[in-house]
PDB file of C-alpha atoms in Angstrom:
ATOM      1  CA  UNK K   5       0.059  -0.032   0.077  1.00  0.00           C
ATOM      2  CA  UNK K   6       1.174   3.396  -0.976  1.00  0.00           C
ATOM      3  CA  UNK K   7       1.699   6.176   1.509  1.00  0.00           C
ATOM      4  CA  UNK K   8      -1.539   8.000   2.758  1.00  0.00           C
ATOM      5  CA  UNK K   9      -1.559  11.765   1.865  1.00  0.00           C
ATOM      6  CA  UNK K  10      -3.243  12.248   5.396  1.00  0.00           C
ATOM      7  CA  UNK K  11      -0.620  10.193   7.161  1.00  0.00           C
ATOM      8  CA  UNK K  12       1.789  11.934   9.739  1.00  0.00           C
ATOM      9  CA  UNK K  13       4.723  10.983   7.613  1.00  0.00           C
ATOM     10  CA  UNK K  14       5.620  13.695   5.037  1.00  0.00           C
ATOM     11  CA  UNK K  15       5.376  11.998   1.665  1.00  0.00           C
ATOM     12  CA  UNK K  16       7.940  14.506   0.301  1.00  0.00           C
ATOM     13  CA  UNK K  17      10.429  13.111   2.730  1.00  0.00           C
ATOM     14  CA  UNK K  18       9.887   9.601   1.630  1.00  0.00           C
ATOM     15  CA  UNK K  19       8.371   9.412  -1.816  1.00  0.00           C
ATOM     16  CA  UNK K  20       5.652   6.454  -1.759  1.00  0.00           C
ATOM     17  CA  UNK K  21       6.514   5.609   1.670  1.00  0.00           C
ATOM     18  CA  UNK K  22       4.304   3.442   3.985  1.00  0.00           C
ATOM     19  CA  UNK K  23       1.537   4.629   5.948  1.00  0.00           C
ATOM     20  CA  UNK K  24       1.759   3.728   9.706  1.00  0.00           C
ATOM     21  CA  UNK K  25       0.974  -0.091   9.973  1.00  0.00           C
ATOM     22  CA  UNK K  26       1.412  -0.799   6.356  1.00  0.00           C
ATOM     23  CA  UNK K  27       4.210  -2.206   3.996  1.00  0.00           C
ATOM     24  CA  UNK K  28       6.526  -0.595   1.708  1.00  0.00           C
ATOM     25  CA  UNK K  29       6.195  -1.575  -1.952  1.00  0.00           C
ATOM     26  CA  UNK K  30       9.152  -1.302  -3.957  1.00  0.00           C
ATOM     27  CA  UNK K  31       8.953   0.464  -7.355  1.00  0.00           C
ATOM     28  CA  UNK K  32       7.585  -1.405 -10.271  1.00  0.00           C
ATOM     29  CA  UNK K  33       5.458  -3.755  -8.007  1.00  0.00           C
ATOM     30  CA  UNK K  34       1.808  -3.972  -6.828  1.00  0.00           C
ATOM     31  CA  UNK K  35      -0.045  -5.494  -4.084  1.00  0.00           C
ATOM     32  CA  UNK K  36      -1.042  -8.319  -6.321  1.00  0.00           C
ATOM     33  CA  UNK K  37       2.476  -9.079  -7.773  1.00  0.00           C
ATOM     34  CA  UNK K  38       3.874  -8.920  -4.426  1.00  0.00           C
ATOM     35  CA  UNK K  39       1.395 -11.521  -3.008  1.00  0.00           C
ATOM     36  CA  UNK K  40       2.137 -13.851  -6.097  1.00  0.00           C
ATOM     37  CA  UNK K  41       5.844 -13.354  -6.826  1.00  0.00           C
ATOM     38  CA  UNK K  42       7.270 -12.621  -3.394  1.00  0.00           C
ATOM     39  CA  UNK K  43       9.361 -15.835  -3.529  1.00  0.00           C
ATOM     40  CA  UNK K  44       7.019 -18.164  -1.855  1.00  0.00           C
ATOM     41  CA  UNK K  45       8.267 -21.650  -2.247  1.00  0.00           C
ATOM     42  CA  UNK K  46       5.895 -24.522  -2.023  1.00  0.00           C
ATOM     43  CA  UNK K  47       6.776 -27.839  -0.768  1.00  0.00           C
ATOM     44  CA  UNK K  48       5.191 -31.332  -1.266  1.00  0.00           C
ATOM     45  CA  UNK K  49       2.922 -31.875   1.894  1.00  0.00           C
ATOM     46  CA  UNK K  50       1.907 -35.506   0.926  1.00  0.00           C
ATOM     47  CA  UNK K  51       2.751 -37.801  -1.852  1.00  0.00           C
ATOM     48  CA  UNK K  52       0.405 -38.711  -4.527  1.00  0.00           C
ATOM     49  CA  UNK K  53       1.268 -41.990  -6.036  1.00  0.00           C
ATOM     50  CA  UNK K  54       2.715 -44.395  -3.462  1.00  0.00           C
ATOM     51  CA  UNK K  55       4.070 -47.787  -3.053  1.00  0.00           C
ATOM     52  CA  UNK K  56       3.665 -49.807   0.310  1.00  0.00           C
ATOM     53  CA  UNK K  57       5.949 -52.415   2.100  1.00  0.00           C
ATOM     54  CA  UNK K  58       9.338 -53.538   1.186  1.00  0.00           C
ATOM     55  CA  UNK K  59      10.781 -56.449   2.893  1.00  0.00           C
ATOM     56  CA  UNK K  60      14.275 -57.268   3.645  1.00  0.00           C
ATOM     57  CA  UNK K  61      15.767 -60.654   4.985  1.00  0.00           C
ATOM     58  CA  UNK K  62      19.615 -61.821   5.442  1.00  0.00           C
ATOM     59  CA  UNK K  63      20.028 -65.352   4.666  1.00  0.00           C
ATOM     60  CA  UNK K  64      23.041 -67.819   4.946  1.00  0.00           C
ATOM     61  CA  UNK K  65      25.130 -66.472   2.070  1.00  0.00           C
ATOM     62  CA  UNK K  66      23.110 -63.609   0.473  1.00  0.00           C
ATOM     63  CA  UNK K  67      20.004 -61.097   1.158  1.00  0.00           C
ATOM     64  CA  UNK K  68      16.556 -60.876  -0.272  1.00  0.00           C
ATOM     65  CA  UNK K  69      14.223 -58.135  -0.904  1.00  0.00           C
ATOM     66  CA  UNK K  70      10.683 -58.273  -1.547  1.00  0.00           C
ATOM     67  CA  UNK K  71       7.461 -56.146  -2.336  1.00  0.00           C
ATOM     68  CA  UNK K  72       4.298 -55.813  -4.530  1.00  0.00           C
ATOM     69  CA  UNK K  73       4.053 -53.680  -7.648  1.00  0.00           C
ATOM     70  CA  UNK K  74       1.396 -51.475  -6.749  1.00  0.00           C
ATOM     71  CA  UNK K  75       1.540 -47.828  -7.172  1.00  0.00           C
ATOM     72  CA  UNK K  76      -1.686 -46.405  -5.552  1.00  0.00           C
ATOM     73  CA  UNK K  77      -3.087 -43.161  -6.703  1.00  0.00           C
ATOM     74  CA  UNK K  78      -4.390 -41.885  -3.413  1.00  0.00           C
ATOM     75  CA  UNK K  79      -6.718 -44.882  -2.354  1.00  0.00           C
ATOM     76  CA  UNK K  80      -7.179 -46.313  -5.989  1.00  0.00           C
ATOM     77  CA  UNK K  81      -5.107 -49.054  -7.003  1.00  0.00           C
ATOM     78  CA  UNK K  82      -4.170 -47.481 -10.411  1.00  0.00           C
ATOM     79  CA  UNK K  83      -0.677 -48.383 -11.471  1.00  0.00           C
ATOM     80  CA  UNK K  84      -0.253 -52.209 -11.293  1.00  0.00           C
ATOM     81  CA  UNK K  85       3.187 -52.879 -12.734  1.00  0.00           C
ATOM     82  CA  UNK K  86       5.352 -50.532 -10.774  1.00  0.00           C
ATOM     83  CA  UNK K  87       8.809 -51.735 -10.268  1.00  0.00           C
ATOM     84  CA  UNK K  88       9.994 -50.553  -6.788  1.00  0.00           C
ATOM     85  CA  UNK K  89      12.883 -53.051  -6.534  1.00  0.00           C
ATOM     86  CA  UNK K  90      15.555 -52.220  -8.917  1.00  0.00           C
ATOM     87  CA  UNK K  91      19.141 -53.610  -9.901  1.00  0.00           C
ATOM     88  CA  UNK K  92      21.762 -50.886  -9.197  1.00  0.00           C
ATOM     89  CA  UNK K  93      24.777 -53.416 -10.087  1.00  0.00           C
ATOM     90  CA  UNK K  94      25.832 -56.739  -9.750  1.00  0.00           C
ATOM     91  CA  UNK K  95      26.371 -56.440  -6.069  1.00  0.00           C
ATOM     92  CA  UNK K  96      23.616 -53.963  -4.913  1.00  0.00           C
ATOM     93  CA  UNK K  97      19.674 -53.823  -5.042  1.00  0.00           C
ATOM     94  CA  UNK K  98      17.577 -50.909  -3.924  1.00  0.00           C
ATOM     95  CA  UNK K  99      13.943 -51.051  -2.899  1.00  0.00           C
ATOM     96  CA  UNK K 100      11.697 -47.959  -2.190  1.00  0.00           C
ATOM     97  CA  UNK K 101       8.504 -47.367  -0.217  1.00  0.00           C
ATOM     98  CA  UNK K 102       6.561 -44.072  -0.464  1.00  0.00           C
ATOM     99  CA  UNK K 103       6.413 -41.498  -3.339  1.00  0.00           C
ATOM    100  CA  UNK K 104       6.665 -43.023  -6.725  1.00  0.00           C
ATOM    101  CA  UNK K 105       7.860 -39.886  -8.322  1.00  0.00           C
ATOM    102  CA  UNK K 106      10.408 -39.017  -5.518  1.00  0.00           C
ATOM    103  CA  UNK K 107      11.648 -42.685  -5.912  1.00  0.00           C
ATOM    104  CA  UNK K 108      12.106 -42.274  -9.926  1.00  0.00           C
ATOM    105  CA  UNK K 109      13.937 -39.038  -9.333  1.00  0.00           C
ATOM    106  CA  UNK K 110      16.487 -40.656  -7.337  1.00  0.00           C
ATOM    107  CA  UNK K 111      16.598 -43.803  -9.316  1.00  0.00           C
ATOM    108  CA  UNK K 112      17.722 -41.510 -12.540  1.00  0.00           C
ATOM    109  CA  UNK K 113      20.447 -39.907 -10.401  1.00  0.00           C
ATOM    110  CA  UNK K 114      21.866 -43.383  -9.170  1.00  0.00           C
ATOM    111  CA  UNK K 115      21.625 -45.014 -12.686  1.00  0.00           C
ATOM    112  CA  UNK K 116      23.787 -42.019 -13.793  1.00  0.00           C
ATOM    113  CA  UNK K 117      26.337 -42.586 -10.936  1.00  0.00           C
ATOM    114  CA  UNK K 118      26.642 -46.019 -12.116  1.00  0.00           C
ATOM    115  CA  UNK K 119      27.187 -44.988 -15.605  1.00  0.00           C
ATOM    116  CA  UNK K 120      29.848 -42.348 -14.418  1.00  0.00           C
ATOM    117  CA  UNK K 121      31.687 -45.203 -12.486  1.00  0.00           C
ATOM    118  CA  UNK K 122      31.732 -47.442 -15.611  1.00  0.00           C
ATOM    119  CA  UNK K 123      33.170 -44.688 -17.592  1.00  0.00           C
ATOM    120  CA  UNK K 124      35.835 -44.042 -15.231  1.00  0.00           C
ATOM    121  CA  UNK K 125      36.909 -47.683 -15.612  1.00  0.00           C
ATOM    122  CA  UNK K 126      39.050 -47.593 -12.400  1.00  0.00           C
ATOM    123  CA  UNK K 127      37.940 -50.885 -11.088  1.00  0.00           C
ATOM    124  CA  UNK K 128      35.545 -49.281  -8.498  1.00  0.00           C
ATOM    125  CA  UNK K 129      31.926 -50.047  -8.453  1.00  0.00           C
ATOM    126  CA  UNK K 130      29.051 -48.483  -6.230  1.00  0.00           C
ATOM    127  CA  UNK K 131      28.849 -50.791  -3.050  1.00  0.00           C
ATOM    128  CA  UNK K 132      25.837 -51.235  -0.971  1.00  0.00           C
ATOM    129  CA  UNK K 133      27.333 -49.608   2.082  1.00  0.00           C
ATOM    130  CA  UNK K 134      28.410 -46.535  -0.117  1.00  0.00           C
ATOM    131  CA  UNK K 135      24.998 -46.077  -1.557  1.00  0.00           C
ATOM    132  CA  UNK K 136      23.259 -46.471   1.927  1.00  0.00           C
ATOM    133  CA  UNK K 137      25.634 -43.827   3.212  1.00  0.00           C
ATOM    134  CA  UNK K 138      25.064 -41.513   0.011  1.00  0.00           C
ATOM    135  CA  UNK K 139      21.219 -41.963   0.359  1.00  0.00           C
ATOM    136  CA  UNK K 140      21.499 -41.000   4.212  1.00  0.00           C
ATOM    137  CA  UNK K 141      23.036 -37.660   3.068  1.00  0.00           C
ATOM    138  CA  UNK K 142      20.973 -36.974   0.295  1.00  0.00           C
ATOM    139  CA  UNK K 143      17.738 -37.512   2.366  1.00  0.00           C
ATOM    140  CA  UNK K 144      18.876 -35.534   5.392  1.00  0.00           C
ATOM    141  CA  UNK K 145      19.929 -32.757   3.152  1.00  0.00           C
ATOM    142  CA  UNK K 146      16.435 -32.569   1.479  1.00  0.00           C
ATOM    143  CA  UNK K 147      14.812 -32.921   4.995  1.00  0.00           C
ATOM    144  CA  UNK K 148      16.958 -29.948   6.282  1.00  0.00           C
ATOM    145  CA  UNK K 149      15.462 -27.800   3.443  1.00  0.00           C
ATOM    146  CA  UNK K 150      11.983 -28.629   4.522  1.00  0.00           C
ATOM    147  CA  UNK K 151      11.536 -30.445   1.301  1.00  0.00           C
ATOM    148  CA  UNK K 152      11.889 -34.156   2.145  1.00  0.00           C
ATOM    149  CA  UNK K 153      11.861 -36.909  -0.419  1.00  0.00           C
ATOM    150  CA  UNK K 154       8.914 -38.935   0.829  1.00  0.00           C
ATOM    151  CA  UNK K 155      10.357 -42.369   0.664  1.00  0.00           C
ATOM    152  CA  UNK K 156      11.959 -44.775   2.793  1.00  0.00           C
ATOM    153  CA  UNK K 157      14.788 -47.035   1.189  1.00  0.00           C
ATOM    154  CA  UNK K 158      16.124 -50.363   1.710  1.00  0.00           C
ATOM    155  CA  UNK K 159      19.631 -50.962   0.424  1.00  0.00           C
ATOM    156  CA  UNK K 160      20.730 -54.687   0.060  1.00  0.00           C
ATOM    157  CA  UNK K 161      23.855 -56.366  -1.378  1.00  0.00           C
ATOM    158  CA  UNK K 162      27.188 -58.154  -0.985  1.00  0.00           C
ATOM    159  CA  UNK K 163      30.178 -56.345   0.225  1.00  0.00           C
ATOM    160  CA  UNK K 164      33.505 -57.881   0.969  1.00  0.00           C
ATOM    161  CA  UNK K 165      31.727 -61.341   0.856  1.00  0.00           C
ATOM    162  CA  UNK K 166      29.103 -60.487   3.395  1.00  0.00           C
ATOM    163  CA  UNK K 167      25.458 -59.686   2.985  1.00  0.00           C
ATOM    164  CA  UNK K 168      24.528 -56.176   3.712  1.00  0.00           C
ATOM    165  CA  UNK K 169      20.969 -54.701   4.506  1.00  0.00           C
ATOM    166  CA  UNK K 170      20.285 -51.049   5.345  1.00  0.00           C
ATOM    167  CA  UNK K 171      17.410 -48.820   5.689  1.00  0.00           C
ATOM    168  CA  UNK K 172      17.055 -45.043   5.393  1.00  0.00           C
ATOM    169  CA  UNK K 173      13.897 -42.928   5.939  1.00  0.00           C
ATOM    170  CA  UNK K 174      12.728 -39.644   4.570  1.00  0.00           C
ATOM    171  CA  UNK K 175      14.506 -37.504   7.381  1.00  0.00           C
ATOM    172  CA  UNK K 176      17.853 -39.443   7.099  1.00  0.00           C
ATOM    173  CA  UNK K 177      17.480 -41.958  10.060  1.00  0.00           C
ATOM    174  CA  UNK K 178      19.404 -44.839   8.824  1.00  0.00           C
ATOM    175  CA  UNK K 179      20.370 -48.298  10.325  1.00  0.00           C
ATOM    176  CA  UNK K 180      21.218 -51.756   9.407  1.00  0.00           C
ATOM    177  CA  UNK K 181      19.753 -55.044  10.423  1.00  0.00           C
ATOM    178  CA  UNK K 182      19.172 -58.807   9.336  1.00  0.00           C
ATOM    179  CA  UNK K 183      15.550 -58.186   8.761  1.00  0.00           C
ATOM    180  CA  UNK K 184      13.759 -54.823   7.974  1.00  0.00           C
ATOM    181  CA  UNK K 185      10.254 -53.998   6.812  1.00  0.00           C
ATOM    182  CA  UNK K 186       9.056 -50.635   5.875  1.00  0.00           C
ATOM    183  CA  UNK K 187       5.442 -49.323   5.565  1.00  0.00           C
ATOM    184  CA  UNK K 188       2.664 -51.420   6.984  1.00  0.00           C
ATOM    185  CA  UNK K 189       5.020 -54.346   6.866  1.00  0.00           C
ATOM    186  CA  UNK K 190       6.926 -52.953   9.937  1.00  0.00           C
ATOM    187  CA  UNK K 191       3.655 -53.623  11.910  1.00  0.00           C
ATOM    188  CA  UNK K 192       2.563 -56.689  10.362  1.00  0.00           C
ATOM    189  CA  UNK K 193       5.613 -58.651   8.751  1.00  0.00           C
ATOM    190  CA  UNK K 194       8.385 -57.658  10.867  1.00  0.00           C
ATOM    191  CA  UNK K 195       7.012 -59.734  13.686  1.00  0.00           C
ATOM    192  CA  UNK K 196       6.860 -62.663  11.494  1.00  0.00           C
ATOM    193  CA  UNK K 197      10.180 -62.296  10.314  1.00  0.00           C
ATOM    194  CA  UNK K 198      11.702 -62.139  13.754  1.00  0.00           C
ATOM    195  CA  UNK K 199       9.717 -65.068  14.747  1.00  0.00           C
ATOM    196  CA  UNK K 200      11.369 -66.966  11.586  1.00  0.00           C
ATOM    197  CA  UNK K 201      14.720 -65.924  12.580  1.00  0.00           C
ATOM    198  CA  UNK K 202      14.412 -66.748  16.171  1.00  0.00           C
ATOM    199  CA  UNK K 203      13.391 -70.553  15.141  1.00  0.00           C
ATOM    200  CA  UNK K 204      16.405 -70.671  12.487  1.00  0.00           C
ATOM    201  CA  UNK K 205      18.876 -67.851  12.937  1.00  0.00           C
ATOM    202  CA  UNK K 206      20.813 -69.152   9.723  1.00  0.00           C
ATOM    203  CA  UNK K 207      18.213 -69.604   7.068  1.00  0.00           C
ATOM    204  CA  UNK K 208      19.031 -70.954   3.631  1.00  0.00           C
ATOM    205  CA  UNK K 209      17.948 -69.423   0.459  1.00  0.00           C
ATOM    206  CA  UNK K 210      14.587 -71.578   0.179  1.00  0.00           C
ATOM    207  CA  UNK K 211      13.558 -70.913   3.825  1.00  0.00           C
ATOM    208  CA  UNK K 212      14.102 -67.063   3.474  1.00  0.00           C
ATOM    209  CA  UNK K 213      12.140 -67.142   0.315  1.00  0.00           C
ATOM    210  CA  UNK K 214       9.241 -69.145   1.666  1.00  0.00           C
ATOM    211  CA  UNK K 215       9.081 -66.832   4.929  1.00  0.00           C
ATOM    212  CA  UNK K 216       8.986 -63.728   2.823  1.00  0.00           C
ATOM    213  CA  UNK K 217       6.319 -65.072   0.589  1.00  0.00           C
ATOM    214  CA  UNK K 218       4.340 -65.878   3.664  1.00  0.00           C
ATOM    215  CA  UNK K 219       4.792 -62.254   4.919  1.00  0.00           C
ATOM    216  CA  UNK K 220       3.642 -60.860   1.503  1.00  0.00           C
ATOM    217  CA  UNK K 221       0.637 -63.090   1.468  1.00  0.00           C
ATOM    218  CA  UNK K 222      -0.210 -61.654   5.206  1.00  0.00           C
ATOM    219  CA  UNK K 223       0.405 -58.144   3.891  1.00  0.00           C
ATOM    220  CA  UNK K 224      -2.035 -58.759   0.846  1.00  0.00           C
ATOM    221  CA  UNK K 225      -4.848 -60.022   3.331  1.00  0.00           C
ATOM    222  CA  UNK K 226      -4.148 -56.980   5.546  1.00  0.00           C
ATOM    223  CA  UNK K 227      -3.098 -53.896   3.768  1.00  0.00           C
ATOM    224  CA  UNK K 228      -5.595 -52.338   1.332  1.00  0.00           C
ATOM    225  CA  UNK K 229      -2.547 -50.722  -0.544  1.00  0.00           C
ATOM    226  CA  UNK K 230      -0.971 -54.124  -1.399  1.00  0.00           C
ATOM    227  CA  UNK K 231      -1.515 -56.106  -4.630  1.00  0.00           C
ATOM    228  CA  UNK K 232      -0.957 -59.720  -5.363  1.00  0.00           C
ATOM    229  CA  UNK K 233       1.606 -59.074  -7.729  1.00  0.00           C
ATOM    230  CA  UNK K 234       5.173 -59.164  -6.277  1.00  0.00           C
ATOM    231  CA  UNK K 235       8.971 -58.663  -6.842  1.00  0.00           C
ATOM    232  CA  UNK K 236      11.643 -60.932  -5.075  1.00  0.00           C
ATOM    233  CA  UNK K 237      15.169 -59.804  -5.486  1.00  0.00           C
ATOM    234  CA  UNK K 238      18.085 -62.284  -4.474  1.00  0.00           C
ATOM    235  CA  UNK K 239      21.623 -61.035  -3.914  1.00  0.00           C
ATOM    236  CA  UNK K 240      24.589 -63.590  -3.544  1.00  0.00           C
ATOM    237  CA  UNK K 241      28.173 -63.625  -4.531  1.00  0.00           C
ATOM    238  CA  UNK K 242      27.066 -65.020  -8.079  1.00  0.00           C
ATOM    239  CA  UNK K 243      25.224 -61.717  -8.624  1.00  0.00           C
ATOM    240  CA  UNK K 244      21.590 -60.236  -8.463  1.00  0.00           C
ATOM    241  CA  UNK K 245      18.272 -62.038  -9.625  1.00  0.00           C
ATOM    242  CA  UNK K 246      15.066 -60.082  -9.582  1.00  0.00           C
ATOM    243  CA  UNK K 247      11.845 -61.972 -10.200  1.00  0.00           C
ATOM    244  CA  UNK K 248       8.632 -59.884 -11.471  1.00  0.00           C
ATOM    245  CA  UNK K 249       4.827 -60.417 -11.525  1.00  0.00           C
ATOM    246  CA  UNK K 250       4.894 -63.125  -8.886  1.00  0.00           C
ATOM    247  CA  UNK K 251       1.322 -63.968  -8.002  1.00  0.00           C
ATOM    248  CA  UNK K 252       0.838 -66.144  -4.615  1.00  0.00           C
ATOM    249  CA  UNK K 253      -1.889 -68.573  -3.645  1.00  0.00           C
ATOM    250  CA  UNK K 254      -4.513 -67.011  -1.599  1.00  0.00           C
ATOM    251  CA  UNK K 255      -7.552 -68.306   0.440  1.00  0.00           C
ATOM    252  CA  UNK K 256     -10.587 -66.106   1.050  1.00  0.00           C
ATOM    253  CA  UNK K 257     -12.742 -68.750   2.480  1.00  0.00           C
ATOM    254  CA  UNK K 258     -12.848 -66.794   5.838  1.00  0.00           C
ATOM    255  CA  UNK K 259     -14.825 -63.946   4.129  1.00  0.00           C
ATOM    256  CA  UNK K 260     -18.002 -66.355   4.339  1.00  0.00           C
ATOM    257  CA  UNK K 261     -17.703 -65.706   8.129  1.00  0.00           C
ATOM    258  CA  UNK K 262     -17.774 -61.999   8.064  1.00  0.00           C
ATOM    259  CA  UNK K 263     -21.129 -60.789   8.371  1.00  0.00           C
ATOM    260  CA  UNK K 264     -22.756 -57.265   9.026  1.00  0.00           C
ATOM    261  CA  UNK K 265     -21.085 -55.564   6.144  1.00  0.00           C
ATOM    262  CA  UNK K 266     -23.622 -56.613   3.324  1.00  0.00           C
TER     263      UNK K 266
END
């Protein structure tokens, strides 16, 4: 607002100066342009298209990641072939829960990092611990700018002959463990994984796969953002194998006993 001629401030001393209680407008601006072009920065308040749980489990000689392939548009099961588990290189796999767009953004950056290392041809490749650390720094940096990437990542791989499984969330909180579940799986699947490891601490690949499949089946029953179409990634010293479009056997006979919701 420009100066009021009736103001106690002499307009001749400060041309276009503000009246008491008002703001000064710089030349060439207006009240309308100030409100719309004042450098206001918008942030993502909530993800739009999202993916649910990713499960990670270390077994004797390797590590597995598992998750479904649904991209939920709000509550709509819209995108049914989203690959949320990707191969980074021959020793590292990445899985993502949360905003699909933010995941695709980081996926493109990681793929370029791998290309740059291949071009350098210096004998070094991106290892799982290095990727986990890099993601921690990136996510914490974005969180510190109040513009987080709305994801939780699992990094799995083989480093120095040993399996590695790490997790980092959207605010940069990072840890590693022998069993990790993100999303709704942290409440439903993780207790099942813990129970399985208590009974058999050193699982074979087949036992680990059977346990993860059982967890995926329970999540499909319980999680309304889950889909019966899954990926399972296996990382061993021999390399990386990712199976896509896995459908599990399910049993809905119990639905006949659910009454009162007709």
